[in-house]
């Protein structure tokens, strides 16, 4: 029975992973950088290019479209984009609407995906002092985009700043203070605006990122297949955690920048390497060091989900730590779900055959990803 469970698990992993050619995809479909300048608020919005043009009713462009053509397409449809965003992305100050104007448009590539960059300026009444409310309805259910949408937010509004996440269950952000309270006390300190709710959203984002990233999960499963016991699992998990935490922090804070065209194929290659090692010799004495090295690569992959600001910011610390906690919880869930089954299967006489078959299947998936990630991504996301 345990062996059948393992075989079914391996089959499900193969079926789940094979269609996803680029298994490690961004966990966020957009980013928002919001900055107040007196009565004006500048909003830099990045959204998946193809999803935006589809949701705004502009149609989609072929994958062979050149960057210059993507830019020209956005510029030619500026009026339609402005209408779409004005209906779905609103800003109020103490309940009074701040009219928006769409400025520059552009494109940016992140993790081999093409994003539209839209710069909006909101003009708020008065001096810009009070409570700001951002309501985010981009890529809502009404747009029928057929996918969950997440938008990372880095904001400075009403004298306070912080980071948050817009998603299906959270589409409103409040910052600053009410106009009545503004006349009674000192101005806000400008420190990070922290809340358990936003912290929980970053934990959830990290959890979803690792569990939704087939390459990370398969890498962990391979480590478990080769682990000799729980003590070995602890050593390997600790090595992997320390390594990916270091590069995750360095990349998010802007201190390390490795092109995704390099990181993603190497992550796929890490799967192939561990699979081959599992088949040929099992857990080696150097595996802890090998896992540490591969963990550095996976940390760079994790960082893509928090790629929404430039350089160091104190506001990033809490989101970074919360996101990493989510990753560790996801990693723990994989270990607790898979390793007991592996230990049960090892009691059977045919466990060696199942071990080799599972490692070979996962290694083949990694090899396919490695080759496909070396290919040019085409024109758009």
Short mmCIF file of C-alpha atoms in Angstrom, two decimals:
data_model
loop_
_atom_site.label_atom_id
_atom_site.label_comp_id
_atom_site.label_asym_id
_atom_site.label_seq_id
_atom_site.Cartn_x
_atom_site.Cartn_y
_atom_site.Cartn_z
CA UNK A 1 0.00 0.00 0.00
CA UNK A 2 2.68 2.60 0.85
CA UNK A 3 4.45 1.72 -2.39
CA UNK A 4 1.28 2.31 -4.37
CA UNK A 5 0.94 5.69 -2.69
CA UNK A 6 4.48 6.59 -3.70
CA UNK A 7 3.85 5.51 -7.29
CA UNK A 8 0.67 7.55 -7.45
CA UNK A 9 2.51 10.53 -5.95
CA UNK A 10 5.25 10.26 -8.55
CA UNK A 11 2.66 10.07 -11.33
CA UNK A 12 0.83 13.10 -10.04
CA UNK A 13 4.07 15.04 -9.84
CA UNK A 14 4.86 14.12 -13.43
CA UNK A 15 1.40 15.04 -14.69
CA UNK A 16 1.35 18.28 -12.70
CA UNK A 17 4.80 19.40 -13.75
CA UNK A 18 5.10 18.40 -17.38
CA UNK A 19 2.64 20.97 -18.82
CA UNK A 20 4.39 23.80 -16.99
CA UNK A 21 7.39 24.28 -19.24
CA UNK A 22 8.66 27.18 -17.20
CA UNK A 23 7.76 25.74 -13.80
CA UNK A 24 9.08 28.69 -11.86
CA UNK A 25 6.79 31.55 -12.79
CA UNK A 26 6.30 34.86 -11.00
CA UNK A 27 3.84 34.59 -8.11
CA UNK A 28 2.82 38.17 -8.69
CA UNK A 29 1.13 39.52 -11.77
CA UNK A 30 1.92 43.12 -10.95
CA UNK A 31 3.68 45.68 -8.82
CA UNK A 32 2.70 49.08 -7.45
CA UNK A 33 5.06 51.79 -6.27
CA UNK A 34 3.07 54.69 -4.82
CA UNK A 35 4.70 57.99 -3.80
CA UNK A 36 3.05 61.16 -2.52
CA UNK A 37 4.37 64.59 -3.50
CA UNK A 38 2.23 67.17 -1.74
CA UNK A 39 -1.25 67.09 -3.25
CA UNK A 40 -0.05 64.81 -6.05
CA UNK A 41 0.36 61.04 -5.87
CA UNK A 42 2.53 59.25 -8.42
CA UNK A 43 1.60 55.63 -9.05
CA UNK A 44 3.98 53.39 -11.02
CA UNK A 45 2.03 50.28 -12.01
CA UNK A 46 3.45 47.18 -13.68
CA UNK A 47 1.11 44.53 -15.06
CA UNK A 48 1.51 41.42 -17.18
CA UNK A 49 1.44 42.78 -20.73
CA UNK A 50 -0.75 40.16 -22.42
CA UNK A 51 -3.20 40.01 -19.52
CA UNK A 52 -3.56 43.80 -19.51
CA UNK A 53 -4.21 44.09 -23.24
CA UNK A 54 -6.75 41.26 -23.01
CA UNK A 55 -8.54 42.70 -19.96
CA UNK A 56 -8.65 46.20 -21.47
CA UNK A 57 -10.16 44.85 -24.69
CA UNK A 58 -7.13 45.66 -26.85
CA UNK A 59 -6.51 42.12 -28.05
CA UNK A 60 -3.20 40.27 -27.89
CA UNK A 61 -0.04 40.46 -29.98
CA UNK A 62 1.89 37.51 -31.45
CA UNK A 63 4.85 36.16 -29.47
CA UNK A 64 7.14 37.28 -32.29
CA UNK A 65 6.24 40.93 -31.70
CA UNK A 66 9.29 43.13 -31.10
CA UNK A 67 9.75 45.38 -28.08
CA UNK A 68 9.34 48.54 -30.18
CA UNK A 69 6.01 47.24 -31.45
CA UNK A 70 4.85 46.49 -27.92
CA UNK A 71 5.70 50.06 -26.92
CA UNK A 72 3.93 51.53 -29.93
CA UNK A 73 0.84 49.39 -29.25
CA UNK A 74 0.51 50.73 -25.71
CA UNK A 75 0.98 54.31 -26.87
CA UNK A 76 -1.60 53.91 -29.64
CA UNK A 77 -4.19 52.66 -27.11
CA UNK A 78 -3.40 55.14 -24.33
CA UNK A 79 -6.98 56.43 -24.18
CA UNK A 80 -8.44 52.94 -23.75
CA UNK A 81 -5.87 52.08 -21.09
CA UNK A 82 -6.66 55.31 -19.22
CA UNK A 83 -10.35 54.47 -19.25
CA UNK A 84 -9.76 50.92 -18.06
CA UNK A 85 -7.52 52.01 -15.17
CA UNK A 86 -9.69 54.97 -14.11
CA UNK A 87 -12.57 52.56 -13.52
CA UNK A 88 -10.50 50.03 -11.57
CA UNK A 89 -7.78 51.92 -9.75
CA UNK A 90 -9.07 54.80 -7.65
CA UNK A 91 -7.56 57.01 -4.97
CA UNK A 92 -9.45 59.16 -2.47
CA UNK A 93 -8.31 61.58 0.22
CA UNK A 94 -10.66 61.74 3.21
CA UNK A 95 -13.36 60.36 0.92
CA UNK A 96 -12.85 62.93 -1.84
CA UNK A 97 -11.79 61.46 -5.21
CA UNK A 98 -8.39 62.29 -6.66
CA UNK A 99 -8.67 62.51 -10.48
CA UNK A 100 -6.10 60.43 -12.34
CA UNK A 101 -4.13 61.04 -15.52
CA UNK A 102 -2.16 58.40 -17.40
CA UNK A 103 1.34 59.63 -18.21
CA UNK A 104 4.15 57.60 -19.70
CA UNK A 105 3.77 53.98 -20.77
CA UNK A 106 6.56 51.49 -21.24
CA UNK A 107 7.57 47.85 -20.96
CA UNK A 108 9.89 45.92 -18.66
CA UNK A 109 10.95 42.25 -18.62
CA UNK A 110 11.10 40.35 -15.35
CA UNK A 111 11.78 36.62 -15.14
CA UNK A 112 11.36 36.25 -18.90
CA UNK A 113 7.89 37.78 -18.73
CA UNK A 114 6.87 41.03 -20.36
CA UNK A 115 5.15 43.67 -18.25
CA UNK A 116 3.50 46.95 -19.17
CA UNK A 117 4.68 49.90 -17.09
CA UNK A 118 2.06 52.61 -16.56
CA UNK A 119 2.68 55.88 -14.75
CA UNK A 120 -0.41 57.54 -13.28
CA UNK A 121 -0.63 60.86 -11.47
CA UNK A 122 -3.47 61.62 -9.07
CA UNK A 123 -4.32 65.21 -8.11
CA UNK A 124 -5.88 65.36 -4.67
CA UNK A 125 -7.82 68.27 -3.14
CA UNK A 126 -6.23 70.54 -0.55
CA UNK A 127 -2.67 70.09 0.67
CA UNK A 128 -2.66 66.32 0.52
CA UNK A 129 -2.93 65.83 4.29
CA UNK A 130 -5.36 63.21 5.58
CA UNK A 131 -6.31 59.59 5.07
CA UNK A 132 -5.67 58.07 1.64
CA UNK A 133 -7.62 55.09 0.35
CA UNK A 134 -6.45 53.12 -2.66
CA UNK A 135 -9.04 50.79 -4.20
CA UNK A 136 -7.55 48.22 -6.56
CA UNK A 137 -9.88 46.48 -9.01
CA UNK A 138 -7.43 45.64 -11.80
CA UNK A 139 -7.82 42.12 -13.22
CA UNK A 140 -10.91 41.50 -11.10
CA UNK A 141 -13.33 38.64 -11.68
CA UNK A 142 -15.32 40.88 -14.02
CA UNK A 143 -12.36 40.95 -16.43
CA UNK A 144 -12.48 37.13 -16.75
CA UNK A 145 -8.71 36.75 -17.14
CA UNK A 146 -8.88 33.16 -15.94
CA UNK A 147 -6.16 33.47 -13.30
CA UNK A 148 -5.56 34.70 -9.77
CA UNK A 149 -4.01 38.16 -9.63
CA UNK A 150 -1.57 39.44 -7.03
CA UNK A 151 -0.02 42.90 -6.92
CA UNK A 152 2.88 43.85 -4.66
CA UNK A 153 2.64 47.33 -3.16
CA UNK A 154 5.35 49.67 -1.87
CA UNK A 155 3.84 52.97 -0.73
CA UNK A 156 4.50 56.34 0.91
CA UNK A 157 1.22 58.09 1.63
CA UNK A 158 0.00 60.47 4.29
CA UNK A 159 3.39 60.58 6.01
CA UNK A 160 3.57 56.81 6.46
CA UNK A 161 5.06 54.09 4.34
CA UNK A 162 4.95 50.34 4.07
CA UNK A 163 4.44 47.30 1.88
CA UNK A 164 1.32 45.28 1.20
CA UNK A 165 -0.28 42.89 -1.25
CA UNK A 166 -3.39 43.33 -3.36
CA UNK A 167 -5.10 40.03 -4.13
CA UNK A 168 -8.57 38.55 -4.49
CA UNK A 169 -9.36 38.95 -0.80
CA UNK A 170 -7.66 42.30 -0.27
CA UNK A 171 -8.25 45.17 -2.68
CA UNK A 172 -8.15 48.23 -0.46
CA UNK A 173 -5.26 50.08 1.16
CA UNK A 174 -5.58 52.88 3.71
CA UNK A 175 -2.69 55.11 4.74
CA UNK A 176 -2.18 58.39 6.59
CA UNK A 177 -4.73 59.76 9.01
CA UNK A 178 -8.14 61.37 8.84
CA UNK A 179 -8.41 65.10 8.27
CA UNK A 180 -9.95 65.54 11.74
CA UNK A 181 -7.09 63.77 13.48
CA UNK A 182 -4.53 65.65 11.40
CA UNK A 183 -5.29 68.89 13.22
CA UNK A 184 -4.93 67.44 16.70
CA UNK A 185 -1.56 65.73 16.76
CA UNK A 186 1.93 65.65 15.41
CA UNK A 187 2.55 64.43 11.85
CA UNK A 188 3.24 60.75 11.38
CA UNK A 189 6.78 59.63 11.90
CA UNK A 190 7.25 58.25 8.40
CA UNK A 191 8.23 54.83 9.73
CA UNK A 192 6.98 51.58 8.31
CA UNK A 193 3.24 51.03 8.55
CA UNK A 194 2.94 47.53 10.03
CA UNK A 195 -0.12 45.34 10.53
CA UNK A 196 -0.71 41.69 11.26
CA UNK A 197 -3.00 41.51 8.23
CA UNK A 198 -0.34 42.66 5.74
CA UNK A 199 2.27 40.46 7.45
CA UNK A 200 -0.05 37.48 7.08
CA UNK A 201 -0.49 38.25 3.40
CA UNK A 202 3.27 38.10 2.85
CA UNK A 203 3.45 34.81 4.76
CA UNK A 204 0.68 33.46 2.55
CA UNK A 205 2.49 34.73 -0.56
CA UNK A 206 5.66 32.87 0.43
CA UNK A 207 3.68 29.70 1.15
CA UNK A 208 1.93 29.88 -2.21
CA UNK A 209 5.18 30.66 -3.99
CA UNK A 210 7.00 27.51 -2.94
CA UNK A 211 3.99 25.19 -3.15
CA UNK A 212 3.06 26.62 -6.54
CA UNK A 213 6.63 26.42 -7.85
CA UNK A 214 6.97 22.92 -9.26
CA UNK A 215 10.74 23.15 -9.59
CA UNK A 216 11.25 23.98 -5.91
CA UNK A 217 8.90 21.22 -4.76
CA UNK A 218 10.52 18.61 -6.99
CA UNK A 219 13.96 19.61 -5.75
CA UNK A 220 12.80 19.07 -2.16
CA UNK A 221 11.21 15.73 -3.05
CA UNK A 222 14.49 14.56 -4.57
CA UNK A 223 16.37 15.53 -1.42
CA UNK A 224 13.88 13.52 0.62
CA UNK A 225 14.22 10.51 -1.67
CA UNK A 226 17.96 10.45 -1.05
CA UNK A 227 17.88 11.29 2.67
CA UNK A 228 18.90 8.46 5.00
CA UNK A 229 16.67 9.47 7.92
CA UNK A 230 15.11 12.34 9.83
CA UNK A 231 18.51 13.55 11.04
CA UNK A 232 19.65 13.77 7.43
CA UNK A 233 16.46 15.65 6.49
CA UNK A 234 17.13 18.22 9.21
CA UNK A 235 20.71 18.75 7.98
CA UNK A 236 19.67 19.13 4.36
CA UNK A 237 16.67 21.35 5.12
CA UNK A 238 18.80 23.59 7.34
CA UNK A 239 21.45 23.93 4.64
CA UNK A 240 18.85 24.73 1.98
CA UNK A 241 17.06 27.22 4.25
CA UNK A 242 20.21 29.12 5.21
CA UNK A 243 21.35 29.35 1.60
CA UNK A 244 18.11 30.51 0.02
CA UNK A 245 17.48 32.97 2.88
CA UNK A 246 20.82 34.66 2.19
CA UNK A 247 20.33 35.14 -1.56
CA UNK A 248 16.64 35.97 -1.15
CA UNK A 249 17.56 38.85 1.15
CA UNK A 250 20.48 40.03 -0.97
CA UNK A 251 18.42 39.98 -4.17
CA UNK A 252 15.33 41.67 -2.70
CA UNK A 253 17.44 44.41 -1.13
CA UNK A 254 19.08 45.03 -4.49
CA UNK A 255 22.59 43.97 -3.44
CA UNK A 256 22.75 40.98 -5.81
CA UNK A 257 21.33 40.97 -9.32
CA UNK A 258 21.68 37.80 -11.39
CA UNK A 259 19.71 37.65 -14.66
CA UNK A 260 16.82 35.21 -14.59
CA UNK A 261 18.11 33.77 -17.89
CA UNK A 262 21.01 32.38 -15.85
CA UNK A 263 19.18 31.48 -12.63
CA UNK A 264 16.23 29.58 -14.07
CA UNK A 265 18.18 27.06 -16.22
CA UNK A 266 20.54 26.42 -13.29
CA UNK A 267 17.60 25.74 -10.96
CA UNK A 268 16.37 23.15 -13.47
CA UNK A 269 19.89 21.72 -13.67
CA UNK A 270 19.97 21.37 -9.87
CA UNK A 271 17.01 19.00 -10.18
CA UNK A 272 18.83 16.94 -12.78
CA UNK A 273 22.00 16.75 -10.68
CA UNK A 274 20.29 15.58 -7.50
CA UNK A 275 18.19 13.08 -9.47
CA UNK A 276 21.30 11.54 -11.03
CA UNK A 277 23.05 11.46 -7.66
CA UNK A 278 20.05 9.69 -6.11
CA UNK A 279 20.20 7.01 -8.79
CA UNK A 280 23.97 6.49 -8.85
CA UNK A 281 25.09 6.74 -5.23
CA UNK A 282 22.39 8.12 -2.95
CA UNK A 283 23.22 10.70 -0.31
CA UNK A 284 26.90 11.61 -0.49
CA UNK A 285 29.02 13.13 2.26
CA UNK A 286 29.18 16.38 0.32
CA UNK A 287 25.42 16.65 -0.21
CA UNK A 288 24.98 19.28 2.52
CA UNK A 289 27.45 21.54 0.70
CA UNK A 290 25.88 20.76 -2.67
CA UNK A 291 22.43 21.57 -1.31
CA UNK A 292 23.77 24.83 0.13
CA UNK A 293 25.08 25.82 -3.29
CA UNK A 294 21.82 24.96 -5.02
CA UNK A 295 19.92 26.74 -2.23
CA UNK A 296 21.70 29.95 -3.22
CA UNK A 297 20.23 29.54 -6.71
CA UNK A 298 16.72 28.80 -5.45
CA UNK A 299 16.86 31.88 -3.22
CA UNK A 300 17.42 34.02 -6.31
CA UNK A 301 14.37 32.35 -7.82
CA UNK A 302 12.28 33.09 -4.72
CA UNK A 303 13.31 36.76 -4.89
CA UNK A 304 11.37 37.25 -8.11
CA UNK A 305 8.12 37.30 -6.13
CA UNK A 306 9.29 40.35 -4.14
CA UNK A 307 10.85 42.20 -7.06
CA UNK A 308 8.88 45.42 -6.71
CA UNK A 309 11.30 48.09 -5.55
CA UNK A 310 14.85 49.29 -6.10
CA UNK A 311 17.60 49.28 -3.51
CA UNK A 312 17.46 49.01 0.26
CA UNK A 313 14.41 50.11 2.19
CA UNK A 314 13.69 49.53 5.87
CA UNK A 315 10.09 48.84 4.92
CA UNK A 316 11.24 45.70 3.12
CA UNK A 317 12.45 43.95 6.25
CA UNK A 318 9.08 42.83 7.61
CA UNK A 319 7.73 41.69 4.21
CA UNK A 320 11.01 39.89 3.54
CA UNK A 321 10.95 38.04 6.85
CA UNK A 322 7.24 37.24 6.51
CA UNK A 323 7.67 35.96 2.97
CA UNK A 324 10.56 33.77 4.09
CA UNK A 325 8.46 32.37 6.94
CA UNK A 326 5.86 31.38 4.36
CA UNK A 327 8.52 29.62 2.30
CA UNK A 328 9.70 27.67 5.36
CA UNK A 329 6.14 26.67 6.23
CA UNK A 330 5.66 25.39 2.68
CA UNK A 331 8.95 23.52 2.84
CA UNK A 332 7.94 21.97 6.16
CA UNK A 333 4.59 20.91 4.68
CA UNK A 334 6.34 19.13 1.80
CA UNK A 335 8.69 17.33 4.21
CA UNK A 336 5.94 16.21 6.58
CA UNK A 337 3.73 15.03 3.73
CA UNK A 338 6.33 13.18 1.65
CA UNK A 339 9.04 11.80 3.90
CA UNK A 340 6.87 9.54 6.11
CA UNK A 341 5.54 7.92 2.91
CA UNK A 342 9.08 7.46 1.65
CA UNK A 343 10.11 5.78 4.92
CA UNK A 344 7.13 3.44 4.72
CA UNK A 345 7.92 2.52 1.13
CA UNK A 346 11.52 1.68 2.04
CA UNK A 347 10.28 -1.28 4.08
CA UNK A 348 9.18 -3.01 0.89
CA UNK A 349 11.49 -5.21 -1.17
CA UNK A 350 10.77 -3.27 -4.37
CA UNK A 351 11.47 0.15 -2.83
CA UNK A 352 14.78 0.48 -4.69
CA UNK A 353 12.97 0.17 -8.03
CA UNK A 354 10.42 2.82 -7.03
CA UNK A 355 13.25 5.06 -5.81
CA UNK A 356 15.07 4.84 -9.15
CA UNK A 357 11.88 5.29 -11.16
CA UNK A 358 10.76 8.37 -9.23
CA UNK A 359 14.22 9.97 -9.36
CA UNK A 360 14.49 9.28 -13.10
CA UNK A 361 11.05 10.76 -13.81
CA UNK A 362 11.77 13.93 -11.84
CA UNK A 363 15.23 14.21 -13.37
CA UNK A 364 13.71 13.98 -16.85
CA UNK A 365 11.33 16.80 -16.02
CA UNK A 366 14.26 18.90 -14.82
CA UNK A 367 16.16 18.17 -18.02
CA UNK A 368 13.20 19.28 -20.15
CA UNK A 369 12.95 22.50 -18.16
CA UNK A 370 16.69 23.09 -18.50
CA UNK A 371 16.54 22.84 -22.30
CA UNK A 372 13.39 24.95 -22.60
CA UNK A 373 14.75 27.66 -20.33
CA UNK A 374 17.77 28.01 -22.61
CA UNK A 375 15.48 28.81 -25.53
CA UNK A 376 14.62 32.45 -26.29
CA UNK A 377 11.36 33.45 -24.58
CA UNK A 378 9.80 35.02 -27.64
CA UNK A 379 8.35 38.46 -27.84
CA UNK A 380 5.98 38.55 -24.91
CA UNK A 381 5.19 36.90 -21.64
#
